[in-house]
mmCIF file of C-alpha atoms in Angstrom:
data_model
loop_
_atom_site.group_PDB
_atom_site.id
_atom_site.type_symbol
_atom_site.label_atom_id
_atom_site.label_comp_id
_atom_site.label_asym_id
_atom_site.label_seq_id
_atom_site.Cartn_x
_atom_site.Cartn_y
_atom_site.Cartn_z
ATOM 1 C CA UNK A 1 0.000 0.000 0.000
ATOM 2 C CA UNK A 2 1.919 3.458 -0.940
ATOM 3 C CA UNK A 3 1.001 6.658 0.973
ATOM 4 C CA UNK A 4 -0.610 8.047 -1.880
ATOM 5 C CA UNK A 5 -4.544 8.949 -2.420
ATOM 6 C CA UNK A 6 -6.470 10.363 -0.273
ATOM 7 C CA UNK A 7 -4.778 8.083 2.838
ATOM 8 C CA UNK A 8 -1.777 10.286 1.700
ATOM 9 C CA UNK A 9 -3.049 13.327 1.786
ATOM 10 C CA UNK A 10 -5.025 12.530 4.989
ATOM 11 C CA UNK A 11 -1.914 11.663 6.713
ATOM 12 C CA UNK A 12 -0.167 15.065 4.744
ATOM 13 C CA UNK A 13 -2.726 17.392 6.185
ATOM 14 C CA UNK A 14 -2.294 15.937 9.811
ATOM 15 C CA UNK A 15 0.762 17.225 10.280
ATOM 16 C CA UNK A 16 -0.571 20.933 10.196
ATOM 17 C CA UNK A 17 -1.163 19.673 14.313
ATOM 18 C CA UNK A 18 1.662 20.945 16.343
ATOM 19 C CA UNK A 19 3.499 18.355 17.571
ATOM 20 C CA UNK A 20 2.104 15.851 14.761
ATOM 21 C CA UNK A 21 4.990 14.291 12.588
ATOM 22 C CA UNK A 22 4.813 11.608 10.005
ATOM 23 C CA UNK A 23 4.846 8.546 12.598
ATOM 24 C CA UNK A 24 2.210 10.127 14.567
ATOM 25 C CA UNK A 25 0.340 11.649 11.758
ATOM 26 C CA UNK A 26 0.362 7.806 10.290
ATOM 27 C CA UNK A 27 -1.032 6.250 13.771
ATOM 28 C CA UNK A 28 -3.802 8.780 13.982
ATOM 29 C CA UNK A 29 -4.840 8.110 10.149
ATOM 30 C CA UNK A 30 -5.184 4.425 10.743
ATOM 31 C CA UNK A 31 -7.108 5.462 14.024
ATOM 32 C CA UNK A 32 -9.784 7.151 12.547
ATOM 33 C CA UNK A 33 -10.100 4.951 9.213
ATOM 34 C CA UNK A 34 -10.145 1.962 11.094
ATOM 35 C CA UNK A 35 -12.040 2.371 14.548
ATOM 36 C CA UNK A 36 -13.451 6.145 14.959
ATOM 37 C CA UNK A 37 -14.738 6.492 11.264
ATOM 38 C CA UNK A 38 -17.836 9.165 12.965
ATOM 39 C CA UNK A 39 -15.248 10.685 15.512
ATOM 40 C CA UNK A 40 -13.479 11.825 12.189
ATOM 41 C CA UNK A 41 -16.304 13.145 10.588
ATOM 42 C CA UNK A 42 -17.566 15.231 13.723
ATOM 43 C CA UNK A 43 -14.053 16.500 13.487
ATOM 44 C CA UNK A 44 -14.035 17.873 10.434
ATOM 45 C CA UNK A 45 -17.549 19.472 10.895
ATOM 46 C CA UNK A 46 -15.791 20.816 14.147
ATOM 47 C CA UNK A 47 -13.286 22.322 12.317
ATOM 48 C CA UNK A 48 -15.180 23.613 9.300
ATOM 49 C CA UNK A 49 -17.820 25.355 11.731
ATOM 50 C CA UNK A 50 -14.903 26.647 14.004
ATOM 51 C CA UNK A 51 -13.275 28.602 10.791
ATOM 52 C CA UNK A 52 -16.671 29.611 9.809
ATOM 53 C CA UNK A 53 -18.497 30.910 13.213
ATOM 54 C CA UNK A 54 -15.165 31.867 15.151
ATOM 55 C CA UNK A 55 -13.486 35.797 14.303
ATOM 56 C CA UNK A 56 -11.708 38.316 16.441
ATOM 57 C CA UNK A 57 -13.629 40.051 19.391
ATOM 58 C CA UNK A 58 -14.015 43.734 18.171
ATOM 59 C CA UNK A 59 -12.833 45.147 21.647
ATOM 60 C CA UNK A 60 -10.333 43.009 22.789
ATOM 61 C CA UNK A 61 -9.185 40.755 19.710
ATOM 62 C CA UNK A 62 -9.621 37.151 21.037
ATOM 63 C CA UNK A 63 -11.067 34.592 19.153
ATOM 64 C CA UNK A 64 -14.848 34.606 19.390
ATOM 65 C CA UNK A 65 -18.057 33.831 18.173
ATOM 66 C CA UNK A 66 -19.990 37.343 17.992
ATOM 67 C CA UNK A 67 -18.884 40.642 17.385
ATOM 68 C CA UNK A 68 -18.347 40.739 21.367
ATOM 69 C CA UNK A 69 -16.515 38.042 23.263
ATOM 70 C CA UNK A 70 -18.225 37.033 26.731
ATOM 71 C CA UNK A 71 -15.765 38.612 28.843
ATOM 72 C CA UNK A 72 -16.527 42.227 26.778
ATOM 73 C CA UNK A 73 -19.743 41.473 26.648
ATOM 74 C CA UNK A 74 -20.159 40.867 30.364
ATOM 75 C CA UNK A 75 -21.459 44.335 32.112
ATOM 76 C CA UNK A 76 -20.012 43.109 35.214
ATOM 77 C CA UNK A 77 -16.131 43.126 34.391
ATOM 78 C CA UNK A 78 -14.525 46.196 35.405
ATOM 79 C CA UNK A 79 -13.568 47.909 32.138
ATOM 80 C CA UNK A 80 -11.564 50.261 34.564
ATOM 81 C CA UNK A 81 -9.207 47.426 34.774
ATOM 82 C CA UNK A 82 -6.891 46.213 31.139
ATOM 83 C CA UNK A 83 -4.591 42.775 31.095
ATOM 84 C CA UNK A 84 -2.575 43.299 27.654
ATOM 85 C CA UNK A 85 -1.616 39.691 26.617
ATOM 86 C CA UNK A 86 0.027 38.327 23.316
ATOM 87 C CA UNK A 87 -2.384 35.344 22.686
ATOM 88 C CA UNK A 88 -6.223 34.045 22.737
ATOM 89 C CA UNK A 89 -4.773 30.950 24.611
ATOM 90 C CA UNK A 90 -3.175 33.656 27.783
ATOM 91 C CA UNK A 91 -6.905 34.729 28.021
ATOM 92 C CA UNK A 92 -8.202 31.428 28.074
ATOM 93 C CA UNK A 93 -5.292 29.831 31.057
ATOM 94 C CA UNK A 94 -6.339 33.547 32.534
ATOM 95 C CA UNK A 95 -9.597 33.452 33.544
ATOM 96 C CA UNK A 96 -8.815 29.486 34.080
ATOM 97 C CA UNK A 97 -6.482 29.809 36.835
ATOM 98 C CA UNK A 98 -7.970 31.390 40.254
ATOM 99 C CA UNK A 99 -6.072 35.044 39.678
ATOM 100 C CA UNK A 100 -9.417 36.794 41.020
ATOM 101 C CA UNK A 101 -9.162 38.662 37.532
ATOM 102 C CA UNK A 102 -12.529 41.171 36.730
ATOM 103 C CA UNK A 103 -10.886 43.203 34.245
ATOM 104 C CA UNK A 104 -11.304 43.155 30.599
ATOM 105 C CA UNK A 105 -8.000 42.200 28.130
ATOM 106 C CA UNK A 106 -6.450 43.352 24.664
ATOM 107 C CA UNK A 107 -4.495 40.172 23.384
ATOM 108 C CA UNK A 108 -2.185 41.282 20.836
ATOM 109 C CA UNK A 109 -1.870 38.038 18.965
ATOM 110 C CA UNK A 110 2.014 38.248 18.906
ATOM 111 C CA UNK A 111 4.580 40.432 20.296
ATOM 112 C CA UNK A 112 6.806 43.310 18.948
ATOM 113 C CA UNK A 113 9.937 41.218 16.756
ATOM 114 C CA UNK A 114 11.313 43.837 14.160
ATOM 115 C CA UNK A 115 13.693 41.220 12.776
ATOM 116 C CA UNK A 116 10.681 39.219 11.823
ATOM 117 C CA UNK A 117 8.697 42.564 10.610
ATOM 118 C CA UNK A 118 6.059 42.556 13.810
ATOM 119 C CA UNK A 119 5.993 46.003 14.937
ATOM 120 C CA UNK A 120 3.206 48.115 16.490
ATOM 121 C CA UNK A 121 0.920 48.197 13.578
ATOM 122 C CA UNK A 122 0.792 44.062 12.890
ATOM 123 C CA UNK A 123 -0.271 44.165 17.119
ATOM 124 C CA UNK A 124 -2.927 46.375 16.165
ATOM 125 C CA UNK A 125 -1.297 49.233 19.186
ATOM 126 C CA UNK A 126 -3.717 51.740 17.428
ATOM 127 C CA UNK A 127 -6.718 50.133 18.819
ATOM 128 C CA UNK A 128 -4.702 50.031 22.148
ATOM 129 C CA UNK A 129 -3.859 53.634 22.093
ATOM 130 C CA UNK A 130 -7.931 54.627 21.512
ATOM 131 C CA UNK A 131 -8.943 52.716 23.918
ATOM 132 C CA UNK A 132 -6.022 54.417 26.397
ATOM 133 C CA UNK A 133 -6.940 57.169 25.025
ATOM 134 C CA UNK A 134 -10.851 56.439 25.899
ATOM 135 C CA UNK A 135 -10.384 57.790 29.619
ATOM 136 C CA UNK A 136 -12.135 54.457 30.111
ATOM 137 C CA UNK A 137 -8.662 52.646 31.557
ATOM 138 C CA UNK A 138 -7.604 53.348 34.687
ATOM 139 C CA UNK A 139 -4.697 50.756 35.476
ATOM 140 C CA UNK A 140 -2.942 48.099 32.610
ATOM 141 C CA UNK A 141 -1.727 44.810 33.653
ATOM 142 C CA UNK A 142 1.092 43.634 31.328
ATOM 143 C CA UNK A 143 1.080 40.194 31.421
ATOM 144 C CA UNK A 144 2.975 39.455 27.803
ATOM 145 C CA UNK A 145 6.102 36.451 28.453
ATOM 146 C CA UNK A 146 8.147 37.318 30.252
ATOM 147 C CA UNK A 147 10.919 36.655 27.360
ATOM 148 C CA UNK A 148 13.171 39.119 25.912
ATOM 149 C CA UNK A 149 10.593 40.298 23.306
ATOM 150 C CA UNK A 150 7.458 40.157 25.700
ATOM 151 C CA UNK A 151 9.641 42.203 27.814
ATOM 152 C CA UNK A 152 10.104 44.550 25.152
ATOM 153 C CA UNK A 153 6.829 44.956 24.221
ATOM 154 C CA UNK A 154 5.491 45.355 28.277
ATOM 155 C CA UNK A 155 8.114 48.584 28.083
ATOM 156 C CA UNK A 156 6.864 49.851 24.763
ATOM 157 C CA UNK A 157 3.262 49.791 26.229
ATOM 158 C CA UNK A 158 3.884 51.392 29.366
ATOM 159 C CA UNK A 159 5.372 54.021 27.438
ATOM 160 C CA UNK A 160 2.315 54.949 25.345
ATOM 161 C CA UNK A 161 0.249 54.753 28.775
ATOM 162 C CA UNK A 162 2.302 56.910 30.245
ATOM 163 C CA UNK A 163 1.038 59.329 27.800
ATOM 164 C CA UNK A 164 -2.143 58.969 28.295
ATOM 165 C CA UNK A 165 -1.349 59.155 32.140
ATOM 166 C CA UNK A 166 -2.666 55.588 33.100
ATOM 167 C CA UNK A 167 -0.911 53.456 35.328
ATOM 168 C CA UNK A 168 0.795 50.165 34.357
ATOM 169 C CA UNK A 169 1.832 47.271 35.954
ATOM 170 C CA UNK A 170 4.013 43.842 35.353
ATOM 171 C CA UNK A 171 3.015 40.423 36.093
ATOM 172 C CA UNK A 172 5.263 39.273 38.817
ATOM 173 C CA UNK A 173 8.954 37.615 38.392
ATOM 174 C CA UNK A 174 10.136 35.056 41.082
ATOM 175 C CA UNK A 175 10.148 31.347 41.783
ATOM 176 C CA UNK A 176 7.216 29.319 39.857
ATOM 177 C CA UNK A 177 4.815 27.793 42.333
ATOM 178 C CA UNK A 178 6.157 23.792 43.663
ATOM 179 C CA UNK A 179 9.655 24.642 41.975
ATOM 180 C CA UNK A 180 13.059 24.026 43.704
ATOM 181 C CA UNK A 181 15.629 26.525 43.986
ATOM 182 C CA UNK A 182 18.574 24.056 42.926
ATOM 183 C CA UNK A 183 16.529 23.461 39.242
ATOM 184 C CA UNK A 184 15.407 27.279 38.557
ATOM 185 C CA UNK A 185 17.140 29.584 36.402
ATOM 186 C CA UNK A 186 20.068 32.539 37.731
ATOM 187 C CA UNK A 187 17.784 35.438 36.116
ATOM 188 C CA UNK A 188 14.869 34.110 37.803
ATOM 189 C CA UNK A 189 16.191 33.479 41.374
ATOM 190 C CA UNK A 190 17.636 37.281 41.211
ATOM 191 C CA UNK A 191 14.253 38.347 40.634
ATOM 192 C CA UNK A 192 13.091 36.309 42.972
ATOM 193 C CA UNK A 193 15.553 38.029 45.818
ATOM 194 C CA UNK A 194 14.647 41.237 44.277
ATOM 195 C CA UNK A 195 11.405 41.077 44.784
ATOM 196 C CA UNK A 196 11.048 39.509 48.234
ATOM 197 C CA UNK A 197 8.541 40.220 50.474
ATOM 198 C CA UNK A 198 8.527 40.276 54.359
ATOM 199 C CA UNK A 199 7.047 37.344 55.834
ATOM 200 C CA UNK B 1 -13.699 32.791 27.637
ATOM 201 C CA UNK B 2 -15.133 29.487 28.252
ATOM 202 C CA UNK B 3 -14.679 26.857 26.029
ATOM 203 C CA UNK B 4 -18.630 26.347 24.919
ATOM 204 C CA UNK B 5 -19.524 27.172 21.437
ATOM 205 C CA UNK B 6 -17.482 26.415 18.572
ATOM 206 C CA UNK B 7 -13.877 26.707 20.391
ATOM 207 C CA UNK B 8 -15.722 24.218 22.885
ATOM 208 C CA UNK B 9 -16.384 22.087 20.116
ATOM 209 C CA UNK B 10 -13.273 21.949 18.055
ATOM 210 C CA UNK B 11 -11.654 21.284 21.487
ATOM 211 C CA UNK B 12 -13.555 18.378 22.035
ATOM 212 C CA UNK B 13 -13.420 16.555 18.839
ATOM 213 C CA UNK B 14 -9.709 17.263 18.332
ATOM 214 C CA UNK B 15 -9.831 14.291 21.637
ATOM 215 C CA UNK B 16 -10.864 11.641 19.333
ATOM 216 C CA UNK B 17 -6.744 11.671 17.950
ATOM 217 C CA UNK B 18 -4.946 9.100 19.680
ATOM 218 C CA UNK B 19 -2.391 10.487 22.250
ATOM 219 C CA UNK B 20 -4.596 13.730 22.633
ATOM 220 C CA UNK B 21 -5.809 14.975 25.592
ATOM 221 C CA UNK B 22 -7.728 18.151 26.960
ATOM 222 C CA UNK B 23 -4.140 19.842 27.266
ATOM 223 C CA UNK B 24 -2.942 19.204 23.816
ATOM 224 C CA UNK B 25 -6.275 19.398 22.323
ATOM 225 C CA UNK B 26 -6.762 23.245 23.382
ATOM 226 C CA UNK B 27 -2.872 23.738 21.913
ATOM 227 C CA UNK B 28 -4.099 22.493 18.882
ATOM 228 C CA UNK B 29 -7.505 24.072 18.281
ATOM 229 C CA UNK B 30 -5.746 27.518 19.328
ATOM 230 C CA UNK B 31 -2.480 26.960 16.592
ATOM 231 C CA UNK B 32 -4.993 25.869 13.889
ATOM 232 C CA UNK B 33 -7.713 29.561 14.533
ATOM 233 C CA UNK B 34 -5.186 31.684 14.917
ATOM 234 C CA UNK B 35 -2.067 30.524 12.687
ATOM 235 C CA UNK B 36 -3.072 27.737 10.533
ATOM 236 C CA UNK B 37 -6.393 28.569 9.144
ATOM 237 C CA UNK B 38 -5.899 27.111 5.803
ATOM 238 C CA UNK B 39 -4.174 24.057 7.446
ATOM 239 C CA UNK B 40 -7.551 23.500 9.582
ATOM 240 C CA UNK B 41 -9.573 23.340 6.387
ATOM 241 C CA UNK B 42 -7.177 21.223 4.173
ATOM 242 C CA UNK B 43 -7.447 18.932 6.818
ATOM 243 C CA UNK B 44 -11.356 19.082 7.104
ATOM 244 C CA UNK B 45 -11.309 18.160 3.482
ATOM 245 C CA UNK B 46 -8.613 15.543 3.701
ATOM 246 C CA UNK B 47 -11.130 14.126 6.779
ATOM 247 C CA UNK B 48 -14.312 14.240 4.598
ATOM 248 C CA UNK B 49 -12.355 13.039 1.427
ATOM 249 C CA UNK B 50 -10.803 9.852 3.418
ATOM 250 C CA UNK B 51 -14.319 9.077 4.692
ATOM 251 C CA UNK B 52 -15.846 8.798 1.635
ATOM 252 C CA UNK B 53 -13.512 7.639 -0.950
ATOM 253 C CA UNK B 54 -11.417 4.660 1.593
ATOM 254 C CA UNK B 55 -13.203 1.359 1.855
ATOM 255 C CA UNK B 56 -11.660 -2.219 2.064
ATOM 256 C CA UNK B 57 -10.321 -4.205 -0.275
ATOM 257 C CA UNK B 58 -12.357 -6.576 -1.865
ATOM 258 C CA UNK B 59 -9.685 -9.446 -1.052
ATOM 259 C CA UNK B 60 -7.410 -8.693 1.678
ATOM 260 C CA UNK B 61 -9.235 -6.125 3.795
ATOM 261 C CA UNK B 62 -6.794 -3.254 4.386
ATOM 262 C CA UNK B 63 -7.695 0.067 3.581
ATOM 263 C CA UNK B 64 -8.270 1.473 -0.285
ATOM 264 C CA UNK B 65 -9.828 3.665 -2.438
ATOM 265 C CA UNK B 66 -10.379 1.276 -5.522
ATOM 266 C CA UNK B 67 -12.336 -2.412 -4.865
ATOM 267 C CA UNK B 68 -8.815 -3.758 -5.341
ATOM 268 C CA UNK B 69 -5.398 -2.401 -3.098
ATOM 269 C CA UNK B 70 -3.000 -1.892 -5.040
ATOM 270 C CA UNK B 71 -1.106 -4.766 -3.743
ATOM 271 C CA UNK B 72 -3.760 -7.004 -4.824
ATOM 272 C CA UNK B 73 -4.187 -5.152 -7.965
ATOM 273 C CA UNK B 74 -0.260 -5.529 -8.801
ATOM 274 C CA UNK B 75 -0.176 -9.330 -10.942
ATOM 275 C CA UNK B 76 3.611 -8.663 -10.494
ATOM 276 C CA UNK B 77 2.888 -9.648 -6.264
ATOM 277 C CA UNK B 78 3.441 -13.710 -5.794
ATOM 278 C CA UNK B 79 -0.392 -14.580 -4.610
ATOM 279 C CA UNK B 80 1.144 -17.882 -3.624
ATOM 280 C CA UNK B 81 2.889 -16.697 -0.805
ATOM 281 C CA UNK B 82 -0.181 -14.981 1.845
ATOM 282 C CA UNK B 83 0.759 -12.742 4.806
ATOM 283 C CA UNK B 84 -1.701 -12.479 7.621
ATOM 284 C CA UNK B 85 -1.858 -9.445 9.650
ATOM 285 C CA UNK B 86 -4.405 -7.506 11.863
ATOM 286 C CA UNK B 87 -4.529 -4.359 10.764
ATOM 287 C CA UNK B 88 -3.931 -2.076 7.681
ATOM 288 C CA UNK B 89 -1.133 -0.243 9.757
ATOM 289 C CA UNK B 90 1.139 -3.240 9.585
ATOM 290 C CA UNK B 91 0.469 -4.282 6.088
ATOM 291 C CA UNK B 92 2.149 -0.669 5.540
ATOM 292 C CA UNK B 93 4.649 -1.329 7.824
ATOM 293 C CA UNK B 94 6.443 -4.168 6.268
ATOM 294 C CA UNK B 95 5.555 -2.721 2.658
ATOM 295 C CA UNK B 96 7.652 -0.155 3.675
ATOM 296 C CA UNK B 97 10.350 -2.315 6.070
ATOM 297 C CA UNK B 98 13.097 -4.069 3.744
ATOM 298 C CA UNK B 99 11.519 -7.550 4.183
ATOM 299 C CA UNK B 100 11.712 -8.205 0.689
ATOM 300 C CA UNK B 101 7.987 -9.448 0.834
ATOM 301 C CA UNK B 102 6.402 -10.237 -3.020
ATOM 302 C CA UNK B 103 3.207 -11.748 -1.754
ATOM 303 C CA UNK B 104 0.267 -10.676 -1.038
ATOM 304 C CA UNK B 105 -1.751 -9.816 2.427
ATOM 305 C CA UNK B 106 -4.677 -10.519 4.547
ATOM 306 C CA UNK B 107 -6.028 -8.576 7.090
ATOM 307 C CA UNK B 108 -8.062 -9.443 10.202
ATOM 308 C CA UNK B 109 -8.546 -6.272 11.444
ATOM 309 C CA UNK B 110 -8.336 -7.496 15.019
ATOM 310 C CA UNK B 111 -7.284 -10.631 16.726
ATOM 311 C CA UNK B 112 -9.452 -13.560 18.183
ATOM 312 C CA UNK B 113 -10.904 -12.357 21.564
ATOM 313 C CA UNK B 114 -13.613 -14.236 22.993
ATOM 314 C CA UNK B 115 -13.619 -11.923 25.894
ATOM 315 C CA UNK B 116 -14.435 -8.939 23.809
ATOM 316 C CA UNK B 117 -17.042 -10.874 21.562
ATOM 317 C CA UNK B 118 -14.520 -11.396 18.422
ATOM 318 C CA UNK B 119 -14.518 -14.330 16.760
ATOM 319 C CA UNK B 120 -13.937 -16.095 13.612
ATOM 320 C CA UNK B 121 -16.965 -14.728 11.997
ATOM 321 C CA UNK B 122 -15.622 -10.624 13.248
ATOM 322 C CA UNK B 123 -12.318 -11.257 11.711
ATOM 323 C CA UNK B 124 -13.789 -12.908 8.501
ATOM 324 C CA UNK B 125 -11.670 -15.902 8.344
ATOM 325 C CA UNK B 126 -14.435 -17.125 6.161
ATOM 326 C CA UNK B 127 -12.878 -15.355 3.207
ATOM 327 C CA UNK B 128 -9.629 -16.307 4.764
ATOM 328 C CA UNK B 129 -10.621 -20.226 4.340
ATOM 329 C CA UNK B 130 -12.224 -19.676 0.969
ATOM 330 C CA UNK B 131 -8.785 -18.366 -0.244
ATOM 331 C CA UNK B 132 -7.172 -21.539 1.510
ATOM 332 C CA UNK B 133 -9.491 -23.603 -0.706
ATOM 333 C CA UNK B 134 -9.193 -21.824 -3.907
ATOM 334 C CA UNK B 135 -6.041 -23.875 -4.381
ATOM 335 C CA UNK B 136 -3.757 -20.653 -5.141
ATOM 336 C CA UNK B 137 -1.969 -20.181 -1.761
ATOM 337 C CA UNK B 138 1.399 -22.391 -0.815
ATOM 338 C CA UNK B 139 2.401 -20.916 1.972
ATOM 339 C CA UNK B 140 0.210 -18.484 4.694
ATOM 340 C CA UNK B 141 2.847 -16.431 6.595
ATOM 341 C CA UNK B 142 1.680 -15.831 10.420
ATOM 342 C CA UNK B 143 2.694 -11.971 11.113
ATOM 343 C CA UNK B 144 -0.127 -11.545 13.856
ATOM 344 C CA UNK B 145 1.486 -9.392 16.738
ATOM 345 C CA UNK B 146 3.335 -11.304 19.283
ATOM 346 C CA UNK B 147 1.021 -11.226 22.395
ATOM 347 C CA UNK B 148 -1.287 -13.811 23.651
ATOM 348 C CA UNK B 149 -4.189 -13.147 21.687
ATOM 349 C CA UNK B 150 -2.202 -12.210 18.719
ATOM 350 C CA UNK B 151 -0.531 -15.846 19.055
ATOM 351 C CA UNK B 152 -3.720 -17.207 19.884
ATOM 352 C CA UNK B 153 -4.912 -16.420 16.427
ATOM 353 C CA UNK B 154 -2.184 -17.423 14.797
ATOM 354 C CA UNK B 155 -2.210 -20.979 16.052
ATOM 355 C CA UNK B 156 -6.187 -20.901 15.018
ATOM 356 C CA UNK B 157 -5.533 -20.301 11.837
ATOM 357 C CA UNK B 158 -2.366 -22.401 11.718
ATOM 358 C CA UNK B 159 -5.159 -25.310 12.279
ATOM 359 C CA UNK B 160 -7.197 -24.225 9.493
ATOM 360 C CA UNK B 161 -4.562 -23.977 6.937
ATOM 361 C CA UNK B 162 -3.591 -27.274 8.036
ATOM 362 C CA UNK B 163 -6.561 -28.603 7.234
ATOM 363 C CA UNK B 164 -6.127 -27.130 3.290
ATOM 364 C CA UNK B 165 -2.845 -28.994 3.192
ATOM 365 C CA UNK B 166 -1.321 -25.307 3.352
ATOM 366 C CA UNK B 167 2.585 -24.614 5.204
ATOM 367 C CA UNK B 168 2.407 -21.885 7.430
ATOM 368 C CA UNK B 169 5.151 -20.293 9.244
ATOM 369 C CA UNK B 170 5.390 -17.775 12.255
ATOM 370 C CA UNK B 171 7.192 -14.898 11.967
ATOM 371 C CA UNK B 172 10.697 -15.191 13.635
ATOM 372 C CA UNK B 173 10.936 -14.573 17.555
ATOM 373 C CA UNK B 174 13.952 -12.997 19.204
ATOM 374 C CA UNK B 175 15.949 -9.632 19.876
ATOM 375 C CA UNK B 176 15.242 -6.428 18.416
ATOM 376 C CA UNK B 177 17.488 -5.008 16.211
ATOM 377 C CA UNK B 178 20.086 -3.032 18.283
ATOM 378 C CA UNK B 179 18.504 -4.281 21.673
ATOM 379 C CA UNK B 180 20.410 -4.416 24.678
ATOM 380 C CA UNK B 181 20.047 -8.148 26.074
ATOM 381 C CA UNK B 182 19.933 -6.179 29.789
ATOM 382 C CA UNK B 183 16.646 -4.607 29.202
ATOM 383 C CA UNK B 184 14.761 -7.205 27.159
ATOM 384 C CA UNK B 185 12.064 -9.221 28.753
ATOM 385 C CA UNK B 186 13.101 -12.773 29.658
ATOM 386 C CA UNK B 187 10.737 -14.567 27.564
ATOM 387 C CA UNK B 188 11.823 -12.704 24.635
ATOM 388 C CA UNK B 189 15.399 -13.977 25.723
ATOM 389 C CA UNK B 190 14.362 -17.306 25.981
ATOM 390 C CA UNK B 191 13.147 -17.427 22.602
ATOM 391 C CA UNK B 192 16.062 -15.892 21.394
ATOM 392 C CA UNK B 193 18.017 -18.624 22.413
ATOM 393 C CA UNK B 194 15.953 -21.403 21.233
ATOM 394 C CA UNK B 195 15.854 -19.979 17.858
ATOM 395 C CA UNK B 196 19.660 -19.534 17.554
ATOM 396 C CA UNK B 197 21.334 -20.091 14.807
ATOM 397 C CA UNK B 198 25.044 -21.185 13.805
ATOM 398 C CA UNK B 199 27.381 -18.372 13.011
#
């Protein structure tokens, strides 16, 4: 049997999964063909109705349904309150995780990378700046990575709220939660000294 | 966000891939809406396409698009020599292995299991028998997987070949190719050294 047909291209368009190469991409081909035939098909009606139904929120640009996403839509977040994050999926582990979060977001869908031609436009930092710029915002939590370019981009944001005289603030650097000293990084144990707090 | 709706959905279906759970399935569904959008719908069609166009072959079971596999279809392939195996997945695998193999295949698509309600009549070793009697097979090559149920079925069908006046042979038992005798089970050891041969 060659990998050709549409087994081929089955197993071809499997590996646009992250984390899917040819081996696995084989294995779940087989899978489906052989023992989840409707598991497939509800799969690709998942996925066709996902591209269809699912846009950007017009507020905060996460992936949504309607023109508003729940959390914009909801008149009981405090709009006072902005968390600037670079994906959908932040939002999402977010309002997951017990942070006590009531604010609203902006999710960037990247961070600034000149070398790879992502500057403020491709963030969409206009629609950022209006709604800074709103009187609407009273305090931004900057909760991009905290790697070299999410750092970046926190600094280049708290610069244009500056402007509009609203206050920022930075997700918190220290020790992750259940970690050991001997295992975590030199940069992050500094900031973990740094930022001690008194017992 | 919550993960109702279409995200929900996608989410959930993307669980019916082997290997993928809640964690990976949410990676996924994120990667394919926000980077991958024509990925996500080559692989709907790739989905619906496979459904409809792969059926079994008309004489050795394993997955096709045509009546005939092209292994069956090929009068090049020795139809003397028969290789059982239980799934489609392994009738790729040694197509694609150098095992020299010129015959052609027959799949069970399981193994006998009383336990689980498969029998005979599941794995359709009627067709198997009428291809014993047909007079065109010499030799029936046991390549069912090497666990208890897998041998199970070989020795099953071992009986009814016999019965045709047809040789069979098992598929050899021993190491793995660049195994480490230290970390190989002992009855896979034990076989290995009743099946040795002189150097």
């Amino acid at each position: 049997m060659s990998s050709t047909g549409a087994l081929g291209q089955l197993m071809q368009a499997l590996r646009c999964l992250p984390g899917v190469g040819p081996k696995s991409a084989q294995r779940m081909a087989f899978h489906l063909l052989q023992r989840n035939r409707p598991g497939a098909r509800q799969l690709a009606e998942a996925l066709l109705d996902a591209l269809d139904r699912i846009g950007h929120c017009a507020e905060c640009r996460t992936l949504t349904e309607g023109t508003l996403c729940p959390v914009c839509a909801n008149p009981q977040r405090d709009r006072s309150l902005l968390c600037v994050v670079e994906t959908p999926a932040e939002v999402h582990a977010i309002d997951q995780a017990a942070t006590g979060f009531q604010g609203v977001f902006f999710v960037l869908h990247g961070r600034l990378s000149p070398l790879d031609g992502i500057g403020p436009d491709e963030l969409r930092l206009d629609l950022l700046e209006r709604r800074f710029q709103s009187g609407e915002v009273k305090e931004a939590i900057l909760a991009t990575n905290t790697t070299v370019e999410g750092e970046a981009t926190a600094h280049y944001i708290h610069a244009m709220a500056r402007r509009d005289g609203i206050r920022t603030s930075r997700i918190a650097y220290g020790m992750p939660f259940g970690g050991e000293l001997e295992y975590v990084d030199g940069t992050t144990l500094a900031h973990a000294f740094k930022g001690r707090r008194e017992f």
